[in-house]
XYZ file of C-alpha atoms in Angstrom:
264
model
C 3.004 -28.307 3.835
C 3.141 -26.880 7.057
C 0.276 -24.508 8.291
C 1.161 -20.872 9.847
C 0.495 -22.655 13.262
C 2.707 -25.351 13.015
C 5.462 -23.310 11.644
C 5.186 -20.990 14.201
C 5.301 -23.631 16.723
C 8.411 -25.728 15.024
C 10.397 -22.622 14.513
C 9.179 -20.566 17.961
C 8.182 -17.640 15.917
C 5.135 -15.685 16.183
C 2.520 -15.912 13.477
C 2.739 -11.760 13.917
C 6.144 -12.193 13.335
C 5.650 -14.141 10.424
C 2.871 -11.965 8.922
C 5.424 -9.268 9.093
C 7.873 -10.562 7.203
C 5.959 -11.852 4.664
C 4.788 -7.843 3.943
C 8.543 -6.655 3.736
C 9.161 -9.740 1.781
C 12.013 -11.605 3.967
C 9.992 -14.926 4.458
C 7.017 -15.661 2.164
C 4.756 -18.377 2.273
C 5.408 -20.918 -0.641
C 1.074 -21.043 -0.727
C -1.708 -18.583 0.583
C -5.086 -20.316 0.089
C -8.243 -18.589 -1.027
C -9.572 -17.924 2.699
C -5.629 -16.416 3.181
C -4.305 -19.034 5.394
C -0.575 -19.033 4.576
C 1.478 -22.610 4.325
C 5.090 -23.447 4.753
C 7.277 -26.603 3.373
C 9.724 -27.694 5.568
C 13.050 -26.670 4.277
C 11.813 -23.100 4.964
C 12.832 -24.173 8.205
C 16.020 -23.842 7.680
C 15.870 -20.386 6.376
C 13.611 -19.670 9.591
C 16.496 -20.574 11.437
C 19.010 -18.340 9.457
C 16.722 -15.280 9.917
C 17.159 -15.871 14.104
C 20.503 -16.670 13.627
C 21.466 -13.825 11.998
C 19.219 -11.459 14.174
C 20.755 -13.181 17.580
C 24.939 -11.669 15.714
C 22.685 -8.100 14.994
C 21.890 -8.196 11.934
C 18.863 -5.625 10.782
C 16.071 -7.051 8.644
C 17.363 -5.403 5.826
C 20.642 -6.858 5.861
C 19.468 -10.115 6.570
C 16.972 -9.845 3.779
C 20.018 -8.859 1.464
C 21.873 -12.004 1.901
C 18.679 -14.267 1.185
C 18.263 -12.193 -1.921
C 21.852 -13.025 -2.998
C 23.607 -15.821 -1.191
C 26.962 -15.586 -0.556
C 29.425 -16.920 1.910
C 32.330 -15.249 1.661
C 30.613 -11.808 2.058
C 28.692 -13.235 4.708
C 31.597 -14.152 6.219
C 32.911 -10.637 6.386
C 29.938 -9.682 7.549
C 29.878 -11.661 10.012
C 33.801 -10.829 11.288
C 32.525 -7.153 11.439
C 29.684 -7.772 14.080
C 32.459 -9.932 16.089
C 34.591 -7.075 16.072
C 32.123 -4.757 17.195
C 30.807 -7.504 19.823
C 34.075 -7.926 21.132
C 34.061 -3.945 21.439
C 30.853 -4.182 23.141
C 31.824 -6.685 25.685
C 35.135 -5.000 26.266
C 33.380 -1.523 27.024
C 30.896 -3.154 29.585
C 33.691 -5.201 31.218
C 35.389 -1.904 31.883
C 31.888 -0.696 33.198
C 31.865 -3.765 35.940
C 35.440 -3.224 36.816
C 34.696 0.691 37.601
C 31.688 -0.996 39.472
C 33.709 -3.194 41.469
C 35.805 -0.484 42.297
C 33.262 1.936 43.305
C 31.711 -0.750 45.610
C 34.565 -1.643 47.378
C 35.076 2.244 48.158
C 31.733 3.016 49.417
C 31.747 -0.128 51.442
C 35.161 2.083 53.484
C 33.297 5.215 52.828
C 35.301 6.605 50.451
C 33.901 9.326 47.593
C 33.619 7.730 44.391
C 34.340 10.906 43.044
C 37.345 11.839 44.147
C 40.446 11.433 41.797
C 44.380 11.297 42.214
C 45.082 13.086 39.041
C 48.564 14.541 39.119
C 48.892 17.570 36.731
C 51.857 19.866 35.644
C 52.734 22.791 34.205
C 54.582 22.447 30.946
C 56.320 24.588 29.283
C 55.405 23.484 25.518
C 57.913 24.974 22.637
C 56.006 26.799 19.509
C 55.444 23.745 16.407
C 54.339 23.567 13.139
C 51.385 21.338 12.423
C 49.580 20.013 9.593
C 46.118 18.853 10.311
C 42.005 17.813 9.123
C 39.685 20.200 11.037
C 35.669 19.285 10.720
C 32.922 19.807 12.490
C 32.138 15.741 13.507
C 29.786 13.446 15.309
C 31.904 12.246 17.868
C 31.767 8.517 16.991
C 33.187 9.385 13.605
C 36.745 10.550 15.223
C 38.919 7.713 14.113
C 37.503 8.886 10.448
C 39.013 11.997 10.861
C 42.096 10.167 11.510
C 41.806 7.815 8.490
C 41.373 11.612 6.463
C 44.700 12.587 8.001
C 46.732 9.828 7.196
C 45.265 9.366 3.448
C 46.047 13.398 3.096
C 49.929 13.302 4.624
C 49.943 9.966 2.166
C 49.082 12.499 -1.011
C 51.183 14.926 0.010
C 54.203 13.428 0.752
C 54.335 14.877 4.552
C 56.229 13.140 7.236
C 54.980 13.335 10.835
C 57.704 14.592 13.118
C 55.811 13.775 16.516
C 52.897 12.101 17.790
C 49.333 12.403 16.524
C 47.177 15.085 18.427
C 43.685 16.337 18.912
C 42.563 19.812 18.892
C 39.400 20.785 20.424
C 38.080 24.225 19.277
C 34.309 24.057 20.689
C 33.175 26.726 23.697
C 31.088 23.806 24.602
C 30.707 19.895 24.093
C 28.318 18.771 20.930
C 28.172 15.272 20.479
C 26.997 15.338 17.260
C 28.370 18.880 16.037
C 31.654 18.562 17.382
C 35.040 21.183 16.039
C 37.521 18.791 16.070
C 41.328 18.714 14.790
C 43.716 16.018 14.178
C 47.056 16.761 13.283
C 50.779 16.059 13.481
C 54.322 17.807 14.210
C 55.932 18.420 10.899
C 58.794 20.486 9.084
C 58.378 24.570 9.154
C 57.277 25.749 5.754
C 55.046 22.549 5.173
C 52.107 23.589 2.621
C 48.999 23.557 4.654
C 50.611 23.691 7.745
C 50.291 26.158 10.732
C 51.841 26.885 13.697
C 50.622 26.036 17.248
C 51.825 28.532 20.224
C 54.189 27.520 22.553
C 53.692 28.338 26.352
C 52.484 27.141 29.624
C 50.471 24.306 29.899
C 48.242 22.142 32.245
C 49.074 18.735 31.664
C 48.191 15.184 32.971
C 48.526 11.885 31.281
C 46.352 8.872 30.636
C 47.220 5.495 30.767
C 45.386 2.872 29.199
C 42.452 2.683 26.843
C 40.801 5.666 25.429
C 38.196 5.149 28.258
C 35.520 8.099 27.926
C 34.612 8.198 31.785
C 38.571 8.692 32.108
C 39.082 11.510 29.876
C 36.400 13.040 31.602
C 37.733 12.925 34.821
C 40.993 13.466 33.567
C 39.426 16.922 31.573
C 37.653 17.835 35.082
C 40.496 17.342 37.309
C 42.453 19.671 35.634
C 39.931 22.081 34.917
C 39.873 22.299 38.744
C 43.470 22.421 39.093
C 43.464 25.567 36.741
C 40.825 27.197 38.941
C 42.474 26.509 42.382
C 45.742 27.705 40.814
C 44.492 31.573 39.654
C 44.858 30.459 35.815
C 42.676 30.347 33.469
C 42.570 28.744 29.825
C 44.585 30.442 27.009
C 43.124 28.551 23.931
C 41.979 24.757 22.858
C 42.429 21.966 25.106
C 44.616 19.209 23.024
C 45.165 15.384 23.519
C 48.994 13.969 22.421
C 48.610 10.114 21.412
C 52.460 9.362 22.899
C 51.786 6.160 23.015
C 49.143 4.283 20.530
C 47.611 2.742 17.265
C 46.388 -0.691 16.231
C 49.723 -2.022 16.880
C 49.905 -1.469 20.882
C 47.683 -3.450 22.967
C 45.082 -0.479 24.583
C 46.341 -1.327 28.029
C 49.710 -0.062 27.464
C 47.873 3.583 25.609
C 49.758 6.774 26.731
C 47.941 9.832 26.084
C 49.001 13.290 27.516
C 46.458 16.080 27.783
C 46.972 19.328 27.380
C 45.483 22.909 28.642
C 47.268 26.117 27.377
C 46.635 28.468 30.701
C 47.562 32.027 31.058
C 47.320 33.694 34.683
């Protein structure tokens, strides 16, 4: 058997951490002497290495404990796949930040205002529409879940979408934890559960590429500035129209139209 010190040196894990893992039941010593000394077996080195491996993959201690209690390679494979997907998303986000930083560095070298945006805003006369939607006060992180709920509702009720999906933002101010958002699709007039959307002039701009929060913020700010400078005011809830997107489309090919109802 190995003393806690020997086990600590072998696995590159502090004795404090080993005591904590013992307390929470994650990795218990095989023997605790009357004097309180903890002893481990060589076989437990593999378990400790697995704990460290899964921690490096972003697994929480309760998640690791669940796997150790009921080992299942298929379930572990599924969990690893999900962690892989999340890490890829984080890497993509970090890469976009790096790309933007590089662009800003080059702009600053040429004395260009990094907050200056070349945004094209057009006044579009949109026709009235009938839409079927799902409206909830949600955390913005749950945005995709709202679309899943809409898809399920369309399928359940046998409703056919007649156009691109949309998202309406009904809040007067922004709250990440409690946003009043409606996702909807155009449907036939008279569809049960549907409601009309007024037509009229809209200030619109188009975003090409991934759903980047920084890009959305820049477009929203640019449209609001254009509205103010051209003597209009916002006359309803702004909304996005996802003209091209979804799981079958490369994010770089996404096309989103952002619209603000306006009036003089």
